[in-house]
Coordinates of C-alpha atoms in Angstrom, one line a residue:
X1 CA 0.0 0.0 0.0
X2 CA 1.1 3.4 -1.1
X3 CA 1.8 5.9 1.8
X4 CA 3.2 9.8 2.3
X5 CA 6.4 8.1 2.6
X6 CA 7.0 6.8 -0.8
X7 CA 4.9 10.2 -1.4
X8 CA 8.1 11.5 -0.5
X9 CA 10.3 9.9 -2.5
X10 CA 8.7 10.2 -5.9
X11 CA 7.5 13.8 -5.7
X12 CA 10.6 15.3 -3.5
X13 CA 13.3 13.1 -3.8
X14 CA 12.4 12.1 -7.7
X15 CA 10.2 13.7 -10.0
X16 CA 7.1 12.5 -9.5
X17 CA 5.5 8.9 -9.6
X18 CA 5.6 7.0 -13.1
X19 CA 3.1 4.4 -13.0
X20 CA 3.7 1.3 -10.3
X21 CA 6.4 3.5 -8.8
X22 CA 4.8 4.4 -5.8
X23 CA 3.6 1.1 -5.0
X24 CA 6.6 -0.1 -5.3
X25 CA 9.0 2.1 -3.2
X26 CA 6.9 2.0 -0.1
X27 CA 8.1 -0.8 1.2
X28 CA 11.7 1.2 1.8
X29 CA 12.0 4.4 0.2
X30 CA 14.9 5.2 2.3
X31 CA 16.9 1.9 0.8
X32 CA 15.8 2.6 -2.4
X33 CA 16.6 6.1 -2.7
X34 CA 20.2 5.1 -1.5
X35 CA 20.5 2.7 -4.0
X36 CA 20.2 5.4 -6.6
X37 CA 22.9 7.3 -5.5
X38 CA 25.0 4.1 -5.4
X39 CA 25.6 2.9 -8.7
X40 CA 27.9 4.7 -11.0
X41 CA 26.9 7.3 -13.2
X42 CA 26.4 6.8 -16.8
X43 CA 25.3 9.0 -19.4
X44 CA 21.4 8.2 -20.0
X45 CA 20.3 6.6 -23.2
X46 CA 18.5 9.8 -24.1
X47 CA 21.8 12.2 -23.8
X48 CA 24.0 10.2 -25.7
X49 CA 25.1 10.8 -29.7
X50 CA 24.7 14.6 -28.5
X51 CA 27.6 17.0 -29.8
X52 CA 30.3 18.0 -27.2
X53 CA 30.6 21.8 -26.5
X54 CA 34.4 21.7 -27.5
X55 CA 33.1 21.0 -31.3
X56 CA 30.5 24.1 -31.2
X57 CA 33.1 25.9 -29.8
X58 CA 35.8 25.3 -32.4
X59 CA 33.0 25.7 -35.3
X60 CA 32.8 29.1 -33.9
X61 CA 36.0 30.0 -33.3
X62 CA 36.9 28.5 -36.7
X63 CA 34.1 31.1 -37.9
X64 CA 35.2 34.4 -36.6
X65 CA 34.8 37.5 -39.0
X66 CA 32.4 35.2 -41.1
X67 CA 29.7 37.6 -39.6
X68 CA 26.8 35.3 -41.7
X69 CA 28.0 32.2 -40.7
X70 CA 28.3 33.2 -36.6
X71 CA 24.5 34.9 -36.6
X72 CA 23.3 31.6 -38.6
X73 CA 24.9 29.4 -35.8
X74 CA 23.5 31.7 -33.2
X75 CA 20.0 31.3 -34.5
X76 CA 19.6 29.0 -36.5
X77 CA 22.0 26.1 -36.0
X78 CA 22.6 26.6 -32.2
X79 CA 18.4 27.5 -32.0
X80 CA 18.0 23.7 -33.3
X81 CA 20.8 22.2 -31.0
X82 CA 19.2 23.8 -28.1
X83 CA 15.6 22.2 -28.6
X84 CA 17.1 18.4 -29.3
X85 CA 19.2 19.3 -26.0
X86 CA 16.3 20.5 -23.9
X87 CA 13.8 17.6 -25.3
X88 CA 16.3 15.0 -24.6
X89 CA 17.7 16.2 -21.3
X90 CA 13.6 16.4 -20.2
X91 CA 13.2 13.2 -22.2
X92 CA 16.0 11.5 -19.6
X93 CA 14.1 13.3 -16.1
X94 CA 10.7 11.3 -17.7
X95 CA 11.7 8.1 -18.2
X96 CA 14.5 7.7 -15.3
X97 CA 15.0 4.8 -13.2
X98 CA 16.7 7.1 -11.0
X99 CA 14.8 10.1 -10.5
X100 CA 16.6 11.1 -7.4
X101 CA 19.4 11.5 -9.2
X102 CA 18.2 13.1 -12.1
X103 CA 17.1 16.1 -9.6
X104 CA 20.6 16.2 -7.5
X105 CA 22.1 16.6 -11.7
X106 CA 19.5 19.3 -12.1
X107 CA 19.6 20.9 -8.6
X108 CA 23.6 20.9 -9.2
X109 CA 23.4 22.7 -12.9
X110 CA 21.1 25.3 -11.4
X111 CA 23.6 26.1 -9.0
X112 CA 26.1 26.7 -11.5
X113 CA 23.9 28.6 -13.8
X114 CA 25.0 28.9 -17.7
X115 CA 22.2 30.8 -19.5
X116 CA 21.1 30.1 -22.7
X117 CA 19.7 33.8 -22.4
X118 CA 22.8 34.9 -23.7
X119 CA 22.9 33.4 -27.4
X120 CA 26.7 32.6 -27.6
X121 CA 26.3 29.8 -24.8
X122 CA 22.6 28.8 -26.6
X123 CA 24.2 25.6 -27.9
X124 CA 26.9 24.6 -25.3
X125 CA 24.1 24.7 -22.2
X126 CA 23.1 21.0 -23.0
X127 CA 27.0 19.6 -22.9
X128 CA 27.9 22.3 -19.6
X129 CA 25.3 19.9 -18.1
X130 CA 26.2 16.7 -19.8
X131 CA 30.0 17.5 -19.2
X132 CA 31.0 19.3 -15.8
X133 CA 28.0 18.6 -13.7
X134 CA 26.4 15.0 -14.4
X135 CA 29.9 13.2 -13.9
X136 CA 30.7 14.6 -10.6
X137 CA 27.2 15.2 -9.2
X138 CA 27.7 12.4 -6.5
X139 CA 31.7 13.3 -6.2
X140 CA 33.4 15.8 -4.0
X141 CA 32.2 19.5 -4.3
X142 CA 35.8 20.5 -5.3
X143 CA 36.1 18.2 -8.2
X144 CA 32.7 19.9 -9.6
X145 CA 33.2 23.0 -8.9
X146 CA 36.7 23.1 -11.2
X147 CA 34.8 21.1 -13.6
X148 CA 31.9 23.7 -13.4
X149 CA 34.5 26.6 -13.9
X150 CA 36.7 25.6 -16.5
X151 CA 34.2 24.2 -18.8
X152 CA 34.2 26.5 -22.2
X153 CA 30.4 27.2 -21.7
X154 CA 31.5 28.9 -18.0
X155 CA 34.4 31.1 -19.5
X156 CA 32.0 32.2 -22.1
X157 CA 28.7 33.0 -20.0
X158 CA 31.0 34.9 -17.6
X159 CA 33.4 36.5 -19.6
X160 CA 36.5 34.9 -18.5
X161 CA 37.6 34.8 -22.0
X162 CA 38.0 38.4 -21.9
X163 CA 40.0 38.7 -18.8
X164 CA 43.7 39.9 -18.9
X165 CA 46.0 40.6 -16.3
X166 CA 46.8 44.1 -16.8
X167 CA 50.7 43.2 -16.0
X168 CA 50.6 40.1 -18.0
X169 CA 52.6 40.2 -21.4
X170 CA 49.3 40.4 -23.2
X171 CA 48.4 43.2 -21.0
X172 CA 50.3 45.5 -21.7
X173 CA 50.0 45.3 -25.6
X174 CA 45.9 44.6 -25.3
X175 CA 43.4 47.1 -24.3
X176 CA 41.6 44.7 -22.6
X177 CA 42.0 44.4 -18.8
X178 CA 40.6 42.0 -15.8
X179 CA 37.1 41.0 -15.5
X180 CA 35.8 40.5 -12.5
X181 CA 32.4 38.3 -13.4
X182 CA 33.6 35.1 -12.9
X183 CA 35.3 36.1 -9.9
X184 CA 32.6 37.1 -8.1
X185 CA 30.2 34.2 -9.1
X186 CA 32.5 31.8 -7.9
X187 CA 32.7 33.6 -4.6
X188 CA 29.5 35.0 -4.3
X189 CA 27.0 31.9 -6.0
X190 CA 29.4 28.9 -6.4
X191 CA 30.9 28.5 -2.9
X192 CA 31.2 31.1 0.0
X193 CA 27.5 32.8 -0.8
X194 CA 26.9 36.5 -0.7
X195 CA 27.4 36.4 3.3
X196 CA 30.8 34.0 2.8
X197 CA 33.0 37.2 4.7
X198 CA 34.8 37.5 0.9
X199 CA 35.6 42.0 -0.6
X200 CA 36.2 43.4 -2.9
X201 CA 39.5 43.0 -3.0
X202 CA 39.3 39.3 -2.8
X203 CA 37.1 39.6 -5.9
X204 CA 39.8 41.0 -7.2
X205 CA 42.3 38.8 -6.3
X206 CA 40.4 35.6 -7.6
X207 CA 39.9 37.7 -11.1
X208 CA 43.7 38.0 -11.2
X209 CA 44.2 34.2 -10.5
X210 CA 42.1 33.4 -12.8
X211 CA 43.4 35.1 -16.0
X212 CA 44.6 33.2 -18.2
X213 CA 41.8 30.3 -17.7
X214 CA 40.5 30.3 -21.4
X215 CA 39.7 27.9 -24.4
X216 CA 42.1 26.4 -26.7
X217 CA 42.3 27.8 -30.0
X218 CA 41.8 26.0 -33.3
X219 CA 44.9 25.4 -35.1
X220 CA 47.2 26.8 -32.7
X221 CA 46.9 24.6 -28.8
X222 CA 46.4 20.9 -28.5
X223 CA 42.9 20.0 -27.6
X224 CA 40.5 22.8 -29.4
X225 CA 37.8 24.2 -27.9
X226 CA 38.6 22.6 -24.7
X227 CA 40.1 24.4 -21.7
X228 CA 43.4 25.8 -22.1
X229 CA 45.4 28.1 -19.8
X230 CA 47.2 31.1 -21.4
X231 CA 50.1 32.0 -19.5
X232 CA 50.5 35.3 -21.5
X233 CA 47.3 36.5 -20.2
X234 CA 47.8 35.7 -16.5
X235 CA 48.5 38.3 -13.8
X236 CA 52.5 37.1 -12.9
X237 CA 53.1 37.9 -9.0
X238 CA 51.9 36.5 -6.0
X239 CA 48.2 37.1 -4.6
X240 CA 46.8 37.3 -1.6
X241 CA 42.6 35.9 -1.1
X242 CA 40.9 35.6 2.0
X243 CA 44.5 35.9 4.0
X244 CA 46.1 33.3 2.1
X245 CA 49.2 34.0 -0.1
X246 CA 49.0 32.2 -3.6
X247 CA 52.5 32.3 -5.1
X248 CA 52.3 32.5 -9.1
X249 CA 52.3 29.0 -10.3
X250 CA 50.4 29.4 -13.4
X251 CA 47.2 27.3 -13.6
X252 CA 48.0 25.3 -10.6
X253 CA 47.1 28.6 -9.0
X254 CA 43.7 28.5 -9.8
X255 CA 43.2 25.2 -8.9
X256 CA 44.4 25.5 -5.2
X257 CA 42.5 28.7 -4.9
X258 CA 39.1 26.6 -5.7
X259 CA 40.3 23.9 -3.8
X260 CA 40.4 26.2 -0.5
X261 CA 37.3 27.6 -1.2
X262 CA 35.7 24.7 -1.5
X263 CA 36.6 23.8 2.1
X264 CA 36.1 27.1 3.6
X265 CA 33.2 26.7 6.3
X266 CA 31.0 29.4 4.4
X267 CA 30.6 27.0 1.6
X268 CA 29.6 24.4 3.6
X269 CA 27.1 26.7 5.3
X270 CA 26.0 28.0 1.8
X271 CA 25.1 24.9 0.2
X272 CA 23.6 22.8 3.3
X273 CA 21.4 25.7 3.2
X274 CA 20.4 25.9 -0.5
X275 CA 20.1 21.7 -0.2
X276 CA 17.8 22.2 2.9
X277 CA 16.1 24.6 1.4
X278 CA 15.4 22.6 -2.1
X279 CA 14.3 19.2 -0.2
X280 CA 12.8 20.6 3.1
X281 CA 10.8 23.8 2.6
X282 CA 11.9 27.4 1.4
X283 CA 12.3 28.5 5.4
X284 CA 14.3 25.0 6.2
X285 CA 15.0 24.5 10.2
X286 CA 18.5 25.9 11.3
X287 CA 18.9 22.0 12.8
X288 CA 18.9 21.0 9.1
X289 CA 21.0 23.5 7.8
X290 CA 23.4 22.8 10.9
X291 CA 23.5 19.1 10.3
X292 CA 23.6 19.3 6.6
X293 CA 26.9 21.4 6.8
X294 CA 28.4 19.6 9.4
X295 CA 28.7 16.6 7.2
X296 CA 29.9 18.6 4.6
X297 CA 33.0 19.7 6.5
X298 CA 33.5 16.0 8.4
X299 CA 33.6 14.7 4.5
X300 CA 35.3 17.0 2.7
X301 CA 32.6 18.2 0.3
X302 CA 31.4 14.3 -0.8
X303 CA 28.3 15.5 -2.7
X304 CA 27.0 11.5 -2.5
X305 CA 27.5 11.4 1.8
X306 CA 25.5 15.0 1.6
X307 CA 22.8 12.9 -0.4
X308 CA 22.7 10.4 1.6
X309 CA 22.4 12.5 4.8
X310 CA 19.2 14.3 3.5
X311 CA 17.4 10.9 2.8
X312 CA 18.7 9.9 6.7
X313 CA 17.1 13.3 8.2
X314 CA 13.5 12.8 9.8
X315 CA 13.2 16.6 8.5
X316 CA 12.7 15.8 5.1
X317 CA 10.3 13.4 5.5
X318 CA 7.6 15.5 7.8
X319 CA 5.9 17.9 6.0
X320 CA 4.8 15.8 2.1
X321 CA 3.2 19.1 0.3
X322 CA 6.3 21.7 1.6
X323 CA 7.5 22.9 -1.5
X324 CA 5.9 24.3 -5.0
X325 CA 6.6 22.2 -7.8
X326 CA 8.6 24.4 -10.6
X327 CA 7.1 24.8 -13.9
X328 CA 10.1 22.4 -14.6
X329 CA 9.2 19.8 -11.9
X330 CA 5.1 20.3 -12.5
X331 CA 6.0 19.3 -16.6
X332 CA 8.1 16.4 -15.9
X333 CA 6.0 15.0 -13.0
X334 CA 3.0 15.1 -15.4
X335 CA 4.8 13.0 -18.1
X336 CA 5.9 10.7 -15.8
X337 CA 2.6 10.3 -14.6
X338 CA 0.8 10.3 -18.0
X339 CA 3.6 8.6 -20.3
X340 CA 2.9 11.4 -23.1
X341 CA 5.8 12.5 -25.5
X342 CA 5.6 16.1 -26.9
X343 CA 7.9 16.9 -29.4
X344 CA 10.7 18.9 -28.4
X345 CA 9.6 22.5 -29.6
X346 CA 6.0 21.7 -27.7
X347 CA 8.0 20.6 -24.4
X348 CA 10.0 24.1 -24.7
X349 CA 7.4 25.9 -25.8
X350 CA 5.2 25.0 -22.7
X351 CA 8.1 25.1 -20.0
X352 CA 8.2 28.9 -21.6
X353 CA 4.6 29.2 -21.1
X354 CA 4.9 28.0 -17.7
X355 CA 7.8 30.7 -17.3
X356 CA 10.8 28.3 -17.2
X357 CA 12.5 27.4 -20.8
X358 CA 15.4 24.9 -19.6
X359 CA 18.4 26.8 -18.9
X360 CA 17.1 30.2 -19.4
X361 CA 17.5 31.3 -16.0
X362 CA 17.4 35.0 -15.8
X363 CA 20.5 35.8 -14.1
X364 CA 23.7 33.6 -12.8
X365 CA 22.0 33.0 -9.6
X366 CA 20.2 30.5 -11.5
X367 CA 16.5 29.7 -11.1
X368 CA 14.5 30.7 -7.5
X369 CA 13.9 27.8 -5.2
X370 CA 10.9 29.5 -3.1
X371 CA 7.4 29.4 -3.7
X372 CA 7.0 33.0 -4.0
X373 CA 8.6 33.2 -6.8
X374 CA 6.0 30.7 -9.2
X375 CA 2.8 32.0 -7.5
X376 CA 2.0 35.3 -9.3
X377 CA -2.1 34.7 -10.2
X378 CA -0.9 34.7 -13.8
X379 CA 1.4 32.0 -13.4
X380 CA -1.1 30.1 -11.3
X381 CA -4.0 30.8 -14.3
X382 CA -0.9 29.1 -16.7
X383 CA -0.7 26.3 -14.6
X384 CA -4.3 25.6 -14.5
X385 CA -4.5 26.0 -18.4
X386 CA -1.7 23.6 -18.5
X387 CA -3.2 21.1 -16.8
X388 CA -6.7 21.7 -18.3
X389 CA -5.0 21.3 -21.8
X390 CA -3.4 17.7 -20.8
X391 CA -6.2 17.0 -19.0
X392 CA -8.6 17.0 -22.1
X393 CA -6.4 15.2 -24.3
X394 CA -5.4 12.1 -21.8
X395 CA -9.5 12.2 -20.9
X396 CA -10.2 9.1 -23.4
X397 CA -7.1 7.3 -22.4
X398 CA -6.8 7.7 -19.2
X399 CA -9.0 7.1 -16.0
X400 CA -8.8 10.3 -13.1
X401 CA -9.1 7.1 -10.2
X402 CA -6.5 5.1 -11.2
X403 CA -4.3 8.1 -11.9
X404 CA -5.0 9.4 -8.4
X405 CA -4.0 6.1 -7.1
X406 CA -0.4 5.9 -8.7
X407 CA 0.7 10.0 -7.9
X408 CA -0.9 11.7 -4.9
X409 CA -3.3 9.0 -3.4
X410 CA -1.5 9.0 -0.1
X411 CA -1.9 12.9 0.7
X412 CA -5.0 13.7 -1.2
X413 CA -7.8 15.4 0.5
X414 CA -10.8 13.9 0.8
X415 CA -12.6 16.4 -1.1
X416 CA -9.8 16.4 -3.9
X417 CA -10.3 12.3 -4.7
X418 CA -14.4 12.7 -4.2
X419 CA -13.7 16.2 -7.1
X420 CA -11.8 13.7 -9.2
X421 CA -14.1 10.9 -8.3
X422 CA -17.4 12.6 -9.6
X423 CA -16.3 14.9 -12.4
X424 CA -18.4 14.6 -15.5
X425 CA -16.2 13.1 -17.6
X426 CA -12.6 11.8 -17.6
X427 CA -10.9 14.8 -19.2
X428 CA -12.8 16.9 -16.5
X429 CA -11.2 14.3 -13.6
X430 CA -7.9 14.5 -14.5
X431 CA -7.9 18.1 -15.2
X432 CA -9.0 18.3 -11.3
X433 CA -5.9 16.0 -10.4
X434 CA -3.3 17.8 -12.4
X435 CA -4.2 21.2 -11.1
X436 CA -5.2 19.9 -7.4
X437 CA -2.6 21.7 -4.4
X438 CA -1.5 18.0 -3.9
X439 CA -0.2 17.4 -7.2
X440 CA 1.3 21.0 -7.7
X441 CA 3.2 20.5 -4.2
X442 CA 5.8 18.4 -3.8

């Protein structure tokens, strides 16, 4: 028998119940979220044959001054990548046999946001997720955050590319000098948070350790359009970021700098409190954020032991309807549920609609994580219409009481599964369900 337990598991730990699913995980959700978090990762059927972002890259760079050819792969070319990226990313969430980690992959690319917003990363946001995060979202911290921040689509969306040490030999023939952006996301986003004790000068700092910390060129470096340090642009002399001394040791210099920020207590702090936030409720108890961060630090950033210790914490098992699906959660858990297909410009399309393209997040900070932010009346009047519209078309194939029984049977309200129950026709039923608080909450 199904109950607000395996609840739990499908709709905040995974991504909503696919048919039999909930039956079948209530008889340990705990051990069987674990076990998907155990196994190794490999690359979904779904994401595989897809282009790497080093190719786009080097098409592009391989382009430059061919004004035509750079605006057709910006709208036209990277336009078409961008939809067979999004439907087979969305594709993978729907038809996972490990949903929990399918959201720790997603949770993990929203923190390190890349932005299809700005059209020169449009076709490399599908491989920044299939590349840096995916492979290392159950290994330490450290190892994904240097992924995260040397991946081509990073040095891009942030500028890095464009950063020069004003004293380096490029500097002082290039009127280009040091940009700060990436600098300041790492600190600010990626690890210490926006209370993490960092200044402005250690903005600085970590901008002038980073320099350098670029893309290989076609035709000239080994390895084109992957990550290549440029020891012309780098700021030569030593630096000094949040009291420790980093002698110039070219792009070993970077490296150590991320490792140390990767331990630093404030990053602990900052993402035991974005986890807590994303799997408890948007106001999560201080316990949780305390325990969560604690073993952070005791293991050194091991993303896996942090997943682990949130399916182990009686907190995230107490209250079933805490959190507001995302328009992103709200479209995958209904295809999950319903076993439809769309076609990869309808499946944008609607997550536009719904006011969340994939990777389209308005600013670095990525998507919000709080109810607050997806509960504007004309967002809630989308969501309705959403469901309304599936709702309709699943009417002669689908029956409202069975449905009900497979997603939120064990936390319905009475008066939601006697609505569904006694609706005048099938369509009508599981346009009720879809739209019901219990199935938008998660």
């Amino acid at each position: 028998m199904a109950t607000t337990e395996a609840f739990i598991a499908t709709a905040r730990f995974g991504l909503g119940a696919r048919p039999g699913e909930l039956a079948a995980i209530a008889s340990d959700p705990q051990g069987l979220l674990k076990a998907q978090i155990e196994a190794s990762i490999a690359p979904p059927a779904e994401l595989q044959g897809l282009p790497s972002a080093a190719s786009q890259v080097t098409r592009f760079l391989e382009t430059r001054g061919q004004e035509r050819e750079i605006r057709r792969m910006l709208k036209g070319d990277g336009r078409d990548l961008y939809l067979r990226e999004a439907g087979s990313r969305t594709r993978a969430m729907v038809a996972s046999e490990r949903p929990f980690l399918e959201r720790l992959v997603a949770f993990w690319s929203n923190h390190f946001t890349v932005s299809a917003a700005r059209p020169q990363v449009l076709s490399l946001v599908g491989a920044f997720e299939r590349e840096a995060i995916r492979p290392h979202a159950l290994g330490s911290f450290a190892a994904l955050l240097r992924a995260a921040v040397q991946h081509p689509a990073m040095l891009f969306y942030l500028d890095n590319l464009r950063s020069i040490g004003p004293n380096s030999r490029a500097g002082r023939w290039s009127k280009r000098g040091l940009n700060e952006n990436l600098a300041r996301e790492v600190l600010e986003l990626h690890t210490l948070g926006v209370e993490g004790g960092y200044d402005q000068e250690d903005v600085i700092a970590l901008a002038k350790i980073l320099t350098g910390w670029s893309i290989a060129r076609p035709g000239k470096e080994p390895r084109p359009g992957h990550f290549h340090f440029h020891a012309r642009a780098h700021e030569p002399g030593a630096k000094t970021l949040l009291g420790r001394r980093y002698r110039e040791d070219g792009v070993r210099e970077g490296e150590l700098a991320l490792d140390a920020l990767a331990r630093h207590p404030a990053t602990a702090r900052h993402l035991a409190l974005k986890l807590a936030r994303h799997f408890i409720a948007d106001r999560p108890p201080e316990s949780a954020v305390r325990h969560l961060a604690g073993v952070y630090n005791e293991t050194e950033g091991d993303l896996a032991a942090l997943a682990g210790a949130l399916i182990d914490m009686p907190e995230t098992w107490r209250e079933p309807l805490a959190k507001l699906k995302t328009p992103q959660d709200l479209v995958v858990s209904s295809l999950r549920a319903t076993a439809i297909e769309p076609e990869d410009k309808i499946l944008v399309g609607t997550l536009k609609s719904l006011g969340q393209a994939p990777w389209t997040a308005p600013s670095p900070a990525g998507w919000p994580d709080e109810a607050d932010a997806w509960s504007a009346p004309d967002a809630l009047v989308e969501r309705v219409e959403f469901a309304a519209a599936l709702g309709q078309r699943l009417g002669v194939h689908k029956d409202p009481r069975r449905m009900l029984a497979e997603t939120i049977a064990p936390v319905a309200m009475p008066r939601t599964a006697k609505a569904i129950g006694r609706a005048p026709s099938a369509g009508d039923g599981l346009t009720l369900l879809l739209a019901s608080p219990e199935f938008q909450r998660r």
